[in-house]
Coordinates of C-alpha atoms and ligand atoms in Angstrom, one line a residue:
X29 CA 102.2 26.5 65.2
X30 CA 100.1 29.8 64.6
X31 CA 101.4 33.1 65.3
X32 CA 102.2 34.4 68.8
X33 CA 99.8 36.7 70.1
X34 CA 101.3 40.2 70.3
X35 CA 101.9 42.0 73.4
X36 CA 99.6 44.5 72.2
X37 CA 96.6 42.0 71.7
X38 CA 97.8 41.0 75.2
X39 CA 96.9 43.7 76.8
X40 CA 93.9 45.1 74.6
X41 CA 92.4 41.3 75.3
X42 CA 92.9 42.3 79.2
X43 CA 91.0 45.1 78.9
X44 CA 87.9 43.2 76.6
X45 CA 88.0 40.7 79.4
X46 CA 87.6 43.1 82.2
X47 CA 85.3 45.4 79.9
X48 CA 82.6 42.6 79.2
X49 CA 82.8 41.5 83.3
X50 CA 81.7 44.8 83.9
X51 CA 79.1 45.2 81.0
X52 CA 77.7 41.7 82.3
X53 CA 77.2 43.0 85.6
X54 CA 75.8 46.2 84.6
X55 CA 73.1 44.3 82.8
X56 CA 72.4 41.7 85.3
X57 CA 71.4 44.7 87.7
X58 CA 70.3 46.9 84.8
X59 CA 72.8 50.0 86.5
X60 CA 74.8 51.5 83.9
X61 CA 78.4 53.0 84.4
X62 CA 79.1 56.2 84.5
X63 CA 80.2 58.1 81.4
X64 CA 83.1 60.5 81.9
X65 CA 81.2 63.7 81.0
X66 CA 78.4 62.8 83.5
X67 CA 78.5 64.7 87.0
X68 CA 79.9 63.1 89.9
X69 CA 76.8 62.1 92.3
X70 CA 78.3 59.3 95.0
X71 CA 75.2 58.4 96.4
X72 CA 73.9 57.3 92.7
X73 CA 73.2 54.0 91.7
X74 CA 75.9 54.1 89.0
X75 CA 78.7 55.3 91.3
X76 CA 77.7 52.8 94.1
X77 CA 77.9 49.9 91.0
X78 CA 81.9 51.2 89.8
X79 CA 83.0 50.0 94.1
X80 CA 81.5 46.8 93.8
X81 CA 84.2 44.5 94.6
X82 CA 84.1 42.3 91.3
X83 CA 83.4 45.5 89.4
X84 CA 86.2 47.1 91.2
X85 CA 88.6 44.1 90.6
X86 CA 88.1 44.5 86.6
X87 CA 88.4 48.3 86.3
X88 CA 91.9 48.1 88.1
X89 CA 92.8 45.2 86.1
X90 CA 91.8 47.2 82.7
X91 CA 93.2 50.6 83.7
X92 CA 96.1 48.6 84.6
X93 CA 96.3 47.2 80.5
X94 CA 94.9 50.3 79.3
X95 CA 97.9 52.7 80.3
X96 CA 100.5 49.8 79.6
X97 CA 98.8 50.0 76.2
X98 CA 99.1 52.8 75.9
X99 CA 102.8 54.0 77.0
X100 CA 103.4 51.2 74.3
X101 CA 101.8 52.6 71.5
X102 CA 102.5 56.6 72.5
X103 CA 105.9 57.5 71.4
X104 CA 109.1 57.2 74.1
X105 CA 109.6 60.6 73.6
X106 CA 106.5 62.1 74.2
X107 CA 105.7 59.5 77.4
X108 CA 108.8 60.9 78.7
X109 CA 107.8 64.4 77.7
X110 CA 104.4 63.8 79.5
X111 CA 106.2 62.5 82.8
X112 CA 108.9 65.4 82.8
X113 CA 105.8 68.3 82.4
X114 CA 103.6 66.6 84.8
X115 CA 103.8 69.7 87.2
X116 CA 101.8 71.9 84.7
X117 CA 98.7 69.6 85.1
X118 CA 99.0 70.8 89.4
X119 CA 99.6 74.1 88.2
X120 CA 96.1 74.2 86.6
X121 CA 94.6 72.2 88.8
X122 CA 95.4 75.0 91.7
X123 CA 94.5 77.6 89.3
X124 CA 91.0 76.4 88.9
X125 CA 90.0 75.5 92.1
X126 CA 91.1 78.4 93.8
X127 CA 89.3 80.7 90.8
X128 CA 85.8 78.6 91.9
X129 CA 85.7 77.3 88.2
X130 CA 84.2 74.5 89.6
X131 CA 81.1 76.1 91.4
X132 CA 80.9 78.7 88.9
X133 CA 80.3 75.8 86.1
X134 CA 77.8 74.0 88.7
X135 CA 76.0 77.3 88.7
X136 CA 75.8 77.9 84.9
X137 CA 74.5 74.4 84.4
X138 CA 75.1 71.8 81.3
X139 CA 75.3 74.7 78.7
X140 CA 78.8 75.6 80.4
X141 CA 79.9 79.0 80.6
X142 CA 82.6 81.1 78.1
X143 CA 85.9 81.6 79.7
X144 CA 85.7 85.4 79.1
X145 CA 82.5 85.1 81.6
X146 CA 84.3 82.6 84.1
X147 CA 87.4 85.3 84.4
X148 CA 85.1 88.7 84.5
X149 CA 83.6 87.0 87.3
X150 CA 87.0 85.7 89.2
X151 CA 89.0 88.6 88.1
X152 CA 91.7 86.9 86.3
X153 CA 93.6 87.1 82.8
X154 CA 90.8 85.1 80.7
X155 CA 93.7 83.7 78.2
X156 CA 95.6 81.8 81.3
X157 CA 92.3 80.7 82.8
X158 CA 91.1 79.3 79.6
X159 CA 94.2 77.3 79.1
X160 CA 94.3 76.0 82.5
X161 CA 90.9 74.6 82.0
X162 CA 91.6 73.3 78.3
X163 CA 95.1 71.4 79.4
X164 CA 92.7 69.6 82.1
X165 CA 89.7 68.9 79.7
X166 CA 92.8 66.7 77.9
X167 CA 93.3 64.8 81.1
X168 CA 89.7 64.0 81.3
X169 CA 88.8 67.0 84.4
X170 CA 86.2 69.5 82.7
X171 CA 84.6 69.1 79.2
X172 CA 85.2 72.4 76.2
X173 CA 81.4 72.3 75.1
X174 CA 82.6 74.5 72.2
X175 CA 85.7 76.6 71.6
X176 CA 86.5 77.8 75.3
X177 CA 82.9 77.2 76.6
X178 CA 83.8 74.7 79.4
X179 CA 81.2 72.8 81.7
X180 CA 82.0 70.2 84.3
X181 CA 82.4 66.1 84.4
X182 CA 82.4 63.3 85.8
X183 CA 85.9 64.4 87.8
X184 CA 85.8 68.1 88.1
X185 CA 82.2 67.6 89.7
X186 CA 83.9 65.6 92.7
X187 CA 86.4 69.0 93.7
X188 CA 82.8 70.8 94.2
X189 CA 82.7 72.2 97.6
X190 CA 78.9 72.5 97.6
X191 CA 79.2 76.3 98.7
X192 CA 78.1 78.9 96.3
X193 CA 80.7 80.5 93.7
X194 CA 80.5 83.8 95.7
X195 CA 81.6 82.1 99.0
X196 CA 84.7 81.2 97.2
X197 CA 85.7 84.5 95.4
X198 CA 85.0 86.5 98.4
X199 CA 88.1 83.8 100.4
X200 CA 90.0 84.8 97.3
X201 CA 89.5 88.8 97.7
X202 CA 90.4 87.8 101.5
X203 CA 93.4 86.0 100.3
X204 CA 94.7 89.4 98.0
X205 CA 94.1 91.7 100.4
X206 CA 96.0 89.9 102.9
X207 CA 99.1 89.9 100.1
X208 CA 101.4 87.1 100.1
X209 CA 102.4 85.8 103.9
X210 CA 106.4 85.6 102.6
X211 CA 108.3 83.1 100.5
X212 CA 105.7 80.7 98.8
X213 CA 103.2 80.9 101.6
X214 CA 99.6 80.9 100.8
X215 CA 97.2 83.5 102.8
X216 CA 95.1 80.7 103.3
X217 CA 91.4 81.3 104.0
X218 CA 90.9 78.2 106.3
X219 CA 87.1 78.7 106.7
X220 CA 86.4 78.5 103.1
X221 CA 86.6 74.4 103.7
X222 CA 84.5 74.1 107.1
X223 CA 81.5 72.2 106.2
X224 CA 82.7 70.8 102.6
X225 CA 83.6 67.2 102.1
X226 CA 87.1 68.4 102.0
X227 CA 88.2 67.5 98.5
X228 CA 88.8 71.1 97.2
X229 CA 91.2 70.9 100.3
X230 CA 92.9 68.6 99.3
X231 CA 93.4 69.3 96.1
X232 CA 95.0 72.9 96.9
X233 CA 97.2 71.3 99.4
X234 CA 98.1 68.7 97.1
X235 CA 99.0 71.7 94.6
X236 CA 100.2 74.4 97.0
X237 CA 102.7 73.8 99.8
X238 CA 103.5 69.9 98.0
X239 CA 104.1 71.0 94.8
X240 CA 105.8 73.4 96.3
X241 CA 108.2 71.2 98.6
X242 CA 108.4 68.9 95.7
X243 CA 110.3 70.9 93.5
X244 CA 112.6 71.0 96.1
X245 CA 113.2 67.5 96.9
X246 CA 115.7 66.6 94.2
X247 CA 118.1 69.5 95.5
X248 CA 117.7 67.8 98.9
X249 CA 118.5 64.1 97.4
X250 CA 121.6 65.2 94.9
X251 CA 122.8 67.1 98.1
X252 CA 122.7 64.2 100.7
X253 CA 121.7 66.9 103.0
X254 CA 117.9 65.7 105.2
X255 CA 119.0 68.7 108.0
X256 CA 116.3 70.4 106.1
X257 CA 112.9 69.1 104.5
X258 CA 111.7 70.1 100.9
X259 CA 108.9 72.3 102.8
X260 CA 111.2 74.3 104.6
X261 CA 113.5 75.0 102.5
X262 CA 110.4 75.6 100.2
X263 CA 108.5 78.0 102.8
X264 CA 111.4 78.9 104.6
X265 CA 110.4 78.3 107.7
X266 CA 112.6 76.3 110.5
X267 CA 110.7 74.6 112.7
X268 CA 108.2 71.5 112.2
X269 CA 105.6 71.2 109.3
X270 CA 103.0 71.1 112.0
X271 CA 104.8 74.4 114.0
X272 CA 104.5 75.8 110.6
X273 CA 100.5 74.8 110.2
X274 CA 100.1 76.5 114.2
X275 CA 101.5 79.3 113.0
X276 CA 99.2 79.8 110.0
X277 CA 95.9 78.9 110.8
X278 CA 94.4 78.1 107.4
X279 CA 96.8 76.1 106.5
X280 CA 96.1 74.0 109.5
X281 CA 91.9 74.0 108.8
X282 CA 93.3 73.2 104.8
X283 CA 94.8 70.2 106.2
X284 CA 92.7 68.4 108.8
X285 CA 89.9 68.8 106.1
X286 CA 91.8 67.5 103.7
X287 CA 92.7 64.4 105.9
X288 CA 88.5 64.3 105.9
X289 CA 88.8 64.1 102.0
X290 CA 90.7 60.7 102.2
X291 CA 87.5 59.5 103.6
X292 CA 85.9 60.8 101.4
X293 CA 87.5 59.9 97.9
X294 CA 87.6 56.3 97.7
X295 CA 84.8 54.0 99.7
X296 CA 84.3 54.6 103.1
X297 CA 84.4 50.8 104.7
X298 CA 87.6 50.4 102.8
X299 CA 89.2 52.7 105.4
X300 CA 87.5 50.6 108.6
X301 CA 86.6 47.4 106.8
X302 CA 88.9 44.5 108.6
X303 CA 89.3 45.2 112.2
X304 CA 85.9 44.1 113.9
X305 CA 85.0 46.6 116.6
X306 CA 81.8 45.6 117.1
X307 CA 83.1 42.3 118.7
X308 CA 84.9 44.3 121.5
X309 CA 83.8 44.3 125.3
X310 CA 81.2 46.8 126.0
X311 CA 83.4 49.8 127.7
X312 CA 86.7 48.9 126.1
X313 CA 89.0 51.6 125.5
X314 CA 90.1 52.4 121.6
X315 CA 92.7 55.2 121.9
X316 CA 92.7 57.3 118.3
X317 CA 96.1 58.2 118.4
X318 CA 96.8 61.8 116.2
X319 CA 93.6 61.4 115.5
X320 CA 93.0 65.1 113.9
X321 CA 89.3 66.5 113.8
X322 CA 88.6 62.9 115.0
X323 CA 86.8 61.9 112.2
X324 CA 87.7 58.6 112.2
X325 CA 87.2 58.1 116.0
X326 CA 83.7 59.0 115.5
X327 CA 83.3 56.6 112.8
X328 CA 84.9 53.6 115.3
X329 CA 82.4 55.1 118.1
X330 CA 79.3 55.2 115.6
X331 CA 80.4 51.6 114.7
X332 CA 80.2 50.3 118.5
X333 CA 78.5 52.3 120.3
X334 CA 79.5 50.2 123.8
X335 CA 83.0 51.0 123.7
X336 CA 85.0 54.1 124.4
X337 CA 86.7 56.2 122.2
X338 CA 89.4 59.1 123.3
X339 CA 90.9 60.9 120.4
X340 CA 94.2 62.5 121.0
X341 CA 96.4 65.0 119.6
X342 CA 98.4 68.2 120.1
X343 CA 96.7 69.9 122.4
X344 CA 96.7 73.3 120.3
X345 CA 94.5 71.0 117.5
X346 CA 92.9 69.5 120.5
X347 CA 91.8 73.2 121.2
X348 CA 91.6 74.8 117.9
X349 CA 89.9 72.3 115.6
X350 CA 88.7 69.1 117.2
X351 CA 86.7 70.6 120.2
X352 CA 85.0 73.7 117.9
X353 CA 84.5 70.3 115.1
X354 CA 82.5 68.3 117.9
X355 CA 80.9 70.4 119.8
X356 CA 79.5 72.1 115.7
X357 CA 78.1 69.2 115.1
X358 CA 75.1 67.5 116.8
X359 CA 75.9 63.7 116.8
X360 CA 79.4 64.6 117.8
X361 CA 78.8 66.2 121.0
X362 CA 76.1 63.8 122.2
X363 CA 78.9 61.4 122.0
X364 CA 81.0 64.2 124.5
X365 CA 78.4 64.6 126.8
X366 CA 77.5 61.2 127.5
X367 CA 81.4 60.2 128.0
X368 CA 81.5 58.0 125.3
X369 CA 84.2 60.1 123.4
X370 CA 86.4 62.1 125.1
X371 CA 88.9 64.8 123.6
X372 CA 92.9 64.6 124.8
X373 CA 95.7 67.2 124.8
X374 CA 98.9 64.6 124.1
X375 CA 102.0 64.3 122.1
X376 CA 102.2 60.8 121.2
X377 CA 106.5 61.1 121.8
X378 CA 105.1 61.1 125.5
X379 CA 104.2 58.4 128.1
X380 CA 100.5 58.0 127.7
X381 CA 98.1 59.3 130.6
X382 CA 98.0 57.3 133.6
X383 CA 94.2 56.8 133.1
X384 CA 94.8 54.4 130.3
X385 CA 98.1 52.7 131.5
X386 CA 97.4 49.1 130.6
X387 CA 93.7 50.2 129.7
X388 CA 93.3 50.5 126.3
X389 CA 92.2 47.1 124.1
X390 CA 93.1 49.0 120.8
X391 CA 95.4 52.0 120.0
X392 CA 94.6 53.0 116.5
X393 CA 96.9 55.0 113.9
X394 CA 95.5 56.9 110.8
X395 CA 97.7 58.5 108.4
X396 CA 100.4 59.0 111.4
X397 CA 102.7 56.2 110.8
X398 CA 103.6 58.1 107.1
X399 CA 104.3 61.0 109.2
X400 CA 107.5 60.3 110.5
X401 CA 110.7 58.2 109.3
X402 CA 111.0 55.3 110.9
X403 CA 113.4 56.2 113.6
X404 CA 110.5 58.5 115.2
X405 CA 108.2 55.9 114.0
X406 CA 109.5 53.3 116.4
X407 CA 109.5 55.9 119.0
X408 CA 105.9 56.8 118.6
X409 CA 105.1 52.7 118.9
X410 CA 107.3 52.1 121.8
X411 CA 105.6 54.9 124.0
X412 CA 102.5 52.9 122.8
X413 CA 104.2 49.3 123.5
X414 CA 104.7 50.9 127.4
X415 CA 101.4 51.7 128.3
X416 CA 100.0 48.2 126.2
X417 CA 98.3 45.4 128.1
X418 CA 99.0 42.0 127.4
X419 CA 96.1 41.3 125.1
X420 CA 96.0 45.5 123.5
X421 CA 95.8 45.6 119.6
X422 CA 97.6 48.1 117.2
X423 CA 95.6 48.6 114.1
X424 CA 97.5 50.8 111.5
X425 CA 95.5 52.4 108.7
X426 CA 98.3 53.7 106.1
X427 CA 99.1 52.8 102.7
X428 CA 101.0 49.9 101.7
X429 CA 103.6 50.3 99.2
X430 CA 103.4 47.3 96.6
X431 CA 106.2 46.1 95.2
X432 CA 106.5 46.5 91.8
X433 CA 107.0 42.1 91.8
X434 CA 105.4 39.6 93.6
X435 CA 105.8 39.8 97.4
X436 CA 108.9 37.6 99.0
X437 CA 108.2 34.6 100.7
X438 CA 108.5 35.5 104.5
X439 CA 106.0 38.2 103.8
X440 CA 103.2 36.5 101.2
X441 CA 102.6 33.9 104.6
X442 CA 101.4 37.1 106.6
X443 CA 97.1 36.9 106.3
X444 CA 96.2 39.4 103.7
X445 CA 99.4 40.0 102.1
X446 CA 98.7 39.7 98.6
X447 CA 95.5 41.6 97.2
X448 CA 95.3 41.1 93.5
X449 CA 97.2 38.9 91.6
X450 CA 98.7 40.4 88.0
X451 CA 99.2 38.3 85.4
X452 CA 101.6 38.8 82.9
X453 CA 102.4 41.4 80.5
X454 CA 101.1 43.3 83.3
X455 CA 102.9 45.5 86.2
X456 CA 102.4 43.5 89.5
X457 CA 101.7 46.3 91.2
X458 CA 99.1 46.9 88.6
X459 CA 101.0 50.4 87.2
X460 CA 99.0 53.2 86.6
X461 CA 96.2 51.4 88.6
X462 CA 97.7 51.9 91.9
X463 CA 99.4 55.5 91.2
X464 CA 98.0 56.9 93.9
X465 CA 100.1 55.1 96.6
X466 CA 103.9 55.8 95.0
X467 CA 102.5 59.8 94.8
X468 CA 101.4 60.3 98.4
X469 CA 104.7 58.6 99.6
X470 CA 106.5 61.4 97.6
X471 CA 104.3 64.2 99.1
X472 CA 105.4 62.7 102.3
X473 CA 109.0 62.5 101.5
X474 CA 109.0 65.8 100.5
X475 CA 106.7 67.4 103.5
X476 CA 108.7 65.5 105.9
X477 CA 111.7 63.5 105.3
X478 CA 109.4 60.5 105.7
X479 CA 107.5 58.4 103.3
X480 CA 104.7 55.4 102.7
X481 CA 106.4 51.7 103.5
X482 CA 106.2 48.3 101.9
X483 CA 104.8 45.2 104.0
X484 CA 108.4 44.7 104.3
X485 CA 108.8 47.7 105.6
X486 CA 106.1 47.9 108.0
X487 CA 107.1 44.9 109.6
X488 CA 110.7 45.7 110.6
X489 CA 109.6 49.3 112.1
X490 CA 106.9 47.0 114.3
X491 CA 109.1 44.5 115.6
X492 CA 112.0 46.8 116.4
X493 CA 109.5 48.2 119.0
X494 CA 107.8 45.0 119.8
X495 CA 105.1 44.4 118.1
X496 CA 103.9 41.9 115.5
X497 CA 101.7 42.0 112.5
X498 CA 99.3 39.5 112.8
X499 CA 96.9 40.1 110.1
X500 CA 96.6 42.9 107.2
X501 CA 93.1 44.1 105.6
X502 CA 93.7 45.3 102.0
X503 CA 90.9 46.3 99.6
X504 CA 90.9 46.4 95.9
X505 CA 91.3 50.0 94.9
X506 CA 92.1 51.6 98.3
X507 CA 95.6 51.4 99.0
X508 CA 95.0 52.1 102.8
X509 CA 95.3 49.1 104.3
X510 CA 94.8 48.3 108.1
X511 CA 97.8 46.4 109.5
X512 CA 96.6 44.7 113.2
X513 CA 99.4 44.1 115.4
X514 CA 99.8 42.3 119.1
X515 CA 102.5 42.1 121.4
X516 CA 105.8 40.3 120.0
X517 CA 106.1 37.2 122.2
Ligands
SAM83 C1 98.1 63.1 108.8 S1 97.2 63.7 110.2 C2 96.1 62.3 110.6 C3 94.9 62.7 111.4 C4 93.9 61.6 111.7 N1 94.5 60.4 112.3 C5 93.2 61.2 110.4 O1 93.5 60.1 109.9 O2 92.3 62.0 109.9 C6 98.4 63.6 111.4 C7 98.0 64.1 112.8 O3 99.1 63.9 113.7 C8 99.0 65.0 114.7 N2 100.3 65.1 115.3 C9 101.5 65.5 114.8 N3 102.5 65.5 115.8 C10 101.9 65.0 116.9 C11 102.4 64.7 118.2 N4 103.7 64.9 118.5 N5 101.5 64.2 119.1 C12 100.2 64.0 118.8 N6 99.7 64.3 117.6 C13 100.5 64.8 116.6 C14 98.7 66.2 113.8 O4 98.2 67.2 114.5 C15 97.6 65.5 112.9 O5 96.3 65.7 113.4

């Protein structure tokens, strides 16, 4: 009997495997993949090769041995020490973004730029800036060209905001001058992220008011106390997250473009691949429920241009962003003026509008399940469930949670319930690979008292207002997933 192979060769043959797929196929169509110290370009041939689906498939399955490998081979301590400092890596990471590094090293070009240069321009302490940039150059965002002569890569390329450098420093003059709003609230400079792809958004909320909250969150677990989220105790502020956003403009521009940047991060048709709405009836009635700047209604509309769309929200966002959003932009507002999309003040805790009672062939949820625990949850479907016709759809885009072992039984029979399957030593959920998902469900815990759900999950908060998944579209490496539901018989 030979030897047993290791669990180390395990998983470095894992990552061969996957590595040689992916070499195979970069021959075959003579694309090759991008290096990590090449600039982010999504509409290059390279890019457009890493979302292939089979080229996909084997970078998730070798990220998913490669950080296995290597929390094997580093040291307990220092993986632990890595997990328990984490929070540094955000503090940089806001540091940087909001100094315009980023555009500043797009505009000195692939020599890079010295730090002293970078902070004379920003008007910050060089030292701090410098080591901001070099602790993310060691998690692979920015490159040190030469001792503290930084230019981007492949991932501090994608936070670009595409404006110039003096755009950005002349928000963050704004942003002094105004002086600090109270307790760890932000003078945000909302207009700094109109007409971006809203990733820089994202990224400061991600490292502002979240990280923020977040440190808060333990305090609120150990304490047993939820009469008070993470962000308000964090921002001190009583009422809602979303009073909160009203109240400071910015913030609320921060975040509907950063809801943009979800769209923007991962490939598009992952977030509307599933649900056919082409196949609809000419003139049938897709209600975009929450739907923000309606960014996604407007994708559903471009989609099938013989149905309706009416996106709805508060009617301050309604007023303040969505309406200024559509009628900005050219395509948008042909869409308004030939009634094919059509703008609505509602709060979704309320009866729907007599004009779609038993109207509507499809309400559709982005991002607003994750909002709420599931007590409000089931509200928010019920009022929906009312005003539902016999044969109207509910198609949920959210994240699905994976569990961290193969799906139960009663769940696996649900159509698209299992995505990839993980073989052994690795995580099912695929580990590091699917990150993403168990981070935003903590930012959403921490913002709101609510969180991402399991399949599991999902199901009981849809049957306890009477609906029933028929049918979930997942797609490898986009953990939204679109969950279709009908009327529980
Ligand atoms: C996370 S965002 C998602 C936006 C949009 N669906 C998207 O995917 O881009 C949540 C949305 O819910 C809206 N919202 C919050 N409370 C609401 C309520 N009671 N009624 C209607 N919309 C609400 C917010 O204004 C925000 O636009």
């Amino acid at each position: 009997m030979g030897t047993p192979t290791s669990n180390l060769r395990l998983l470095a043959n894992i990552i061969l495997e996957n590595v040689d797929t992916i070499d195979k196929l970069a021959k075959e169509q003579g694309v090759p993949y991008p290096t990590i110290d090449t600039l982010y370009n999504g509409g290059s041939q390279s890019e457009k090769f890493t979302i292939q689906p089979k080229v996909l498939n084997a970078s998730l399955l070798a990220t998913s041995a490669a950080s296995q490998l290597i929390a094997t081979l580093k040291l307990p301590g220092l993986v632990l020490l890595d997990r328990a400092n984490a929070f540094h890596v955000s503090s940089a990471l806001r540091i940087v973004v909001e100094t315009g590094v980023v555009e500043i090293l797009r505009e000195a070009g692939p020599k890079g730029l010295h730090v002293a240069d970078i902070a004379s321009k920003v008007g910050v302490d060089s030292t701090i800036l410098g080591r901001s940039i070099r602790m993310l150059a060691t998690h692979y965002v920015f490159r040190e060209l030469e001792p503290n002569v930084f230019a981007n890569n492949r991932v501090s390329s994608l936070i670009d905001s595409g404006k110039a450098s003096a755009g950005i420093l002349g928000s963050l003059r704004k942003q002094r001058e105004g002086g600090t709003k109270g307790h760890g609230v932000t003078n945000v400079q909302g207009d700094k992220y109109t007409g971006t792809n809203g990733i820089s958004a994202l990224v400061e909320q991600c490292t502002d008011e979240v990280f923020k909250s977040s440190a808060h969150l333990p305090d609120i677990v150990l304490s047993n106390d939820y009469s008070k989220s993470a962000f308000q105790t964090a921002l001190q502020f009583d009422g809602s997250m979303w009073e909160f956003f009203e109240k400071n403009p910015g913030y609320l521009q921060r975040i509907q473009m950063a809801m943009v940047a979800w769209t923007n991060l991962r490939p598009h048709q992952a977030n509307l691949k599933g649900f056919e709405w082409e196949q609809l009836q000419p003139n049938s009635v897709v209600v975009d429920i929450g739907g923000g700047n309606g960014s996604e209604g407007f994708e559903i509309a471009k989609r099938a241009p013989k149905i309706k769309v009416v996106v709805q929200d508060r009617e301050q966002t309604i007023q303040s962003v969505t309406t200024p959003t559509w009628n900005a932009e050219p395509d948008k507002k042909k869409m308004l003026e030939s009634g094919q999309v059509k703008l609505e003040g509602q709060d979704f805790f309320e009866k729907q509008p007599s004009h779609l009672d038993k109207q509507v062939s499809v309400f559709f949820l982005r991002l607003i399940m994750h909002d709420w625990p599931t007590k409000e949850g089931v509200k928010i479907l019920q009022k929906l469930h009312e005003a539902a016709a016999p044969t109207t759809k509910l198609v949920i885009v959210d994240q699905v949670v994976p569990y961290a072992c193969p799906n139960p039984k009663a769940l696996a029979q649900i159509e698209g319930a299992t995505l990839i399957k993980a073989t052994s030593p690795l995580l099912a959920n695929l580990g590091e690979a699917s990150s993403d998902v168990y981070t935003t469900d903590f930012t959403m815990a921490a913002l709101l008292n609510s969180q991402e759900r399991t399949l599991g999950e999902f199901k009981e908060m849809v049957e306890e207002a009477g609906w029933a998944i028929e049918k979930v579209y997942q797609t490898a490496g986009s953990s939204f997933s679109q969950i279709v539901c009908a009327l529980k018989q």
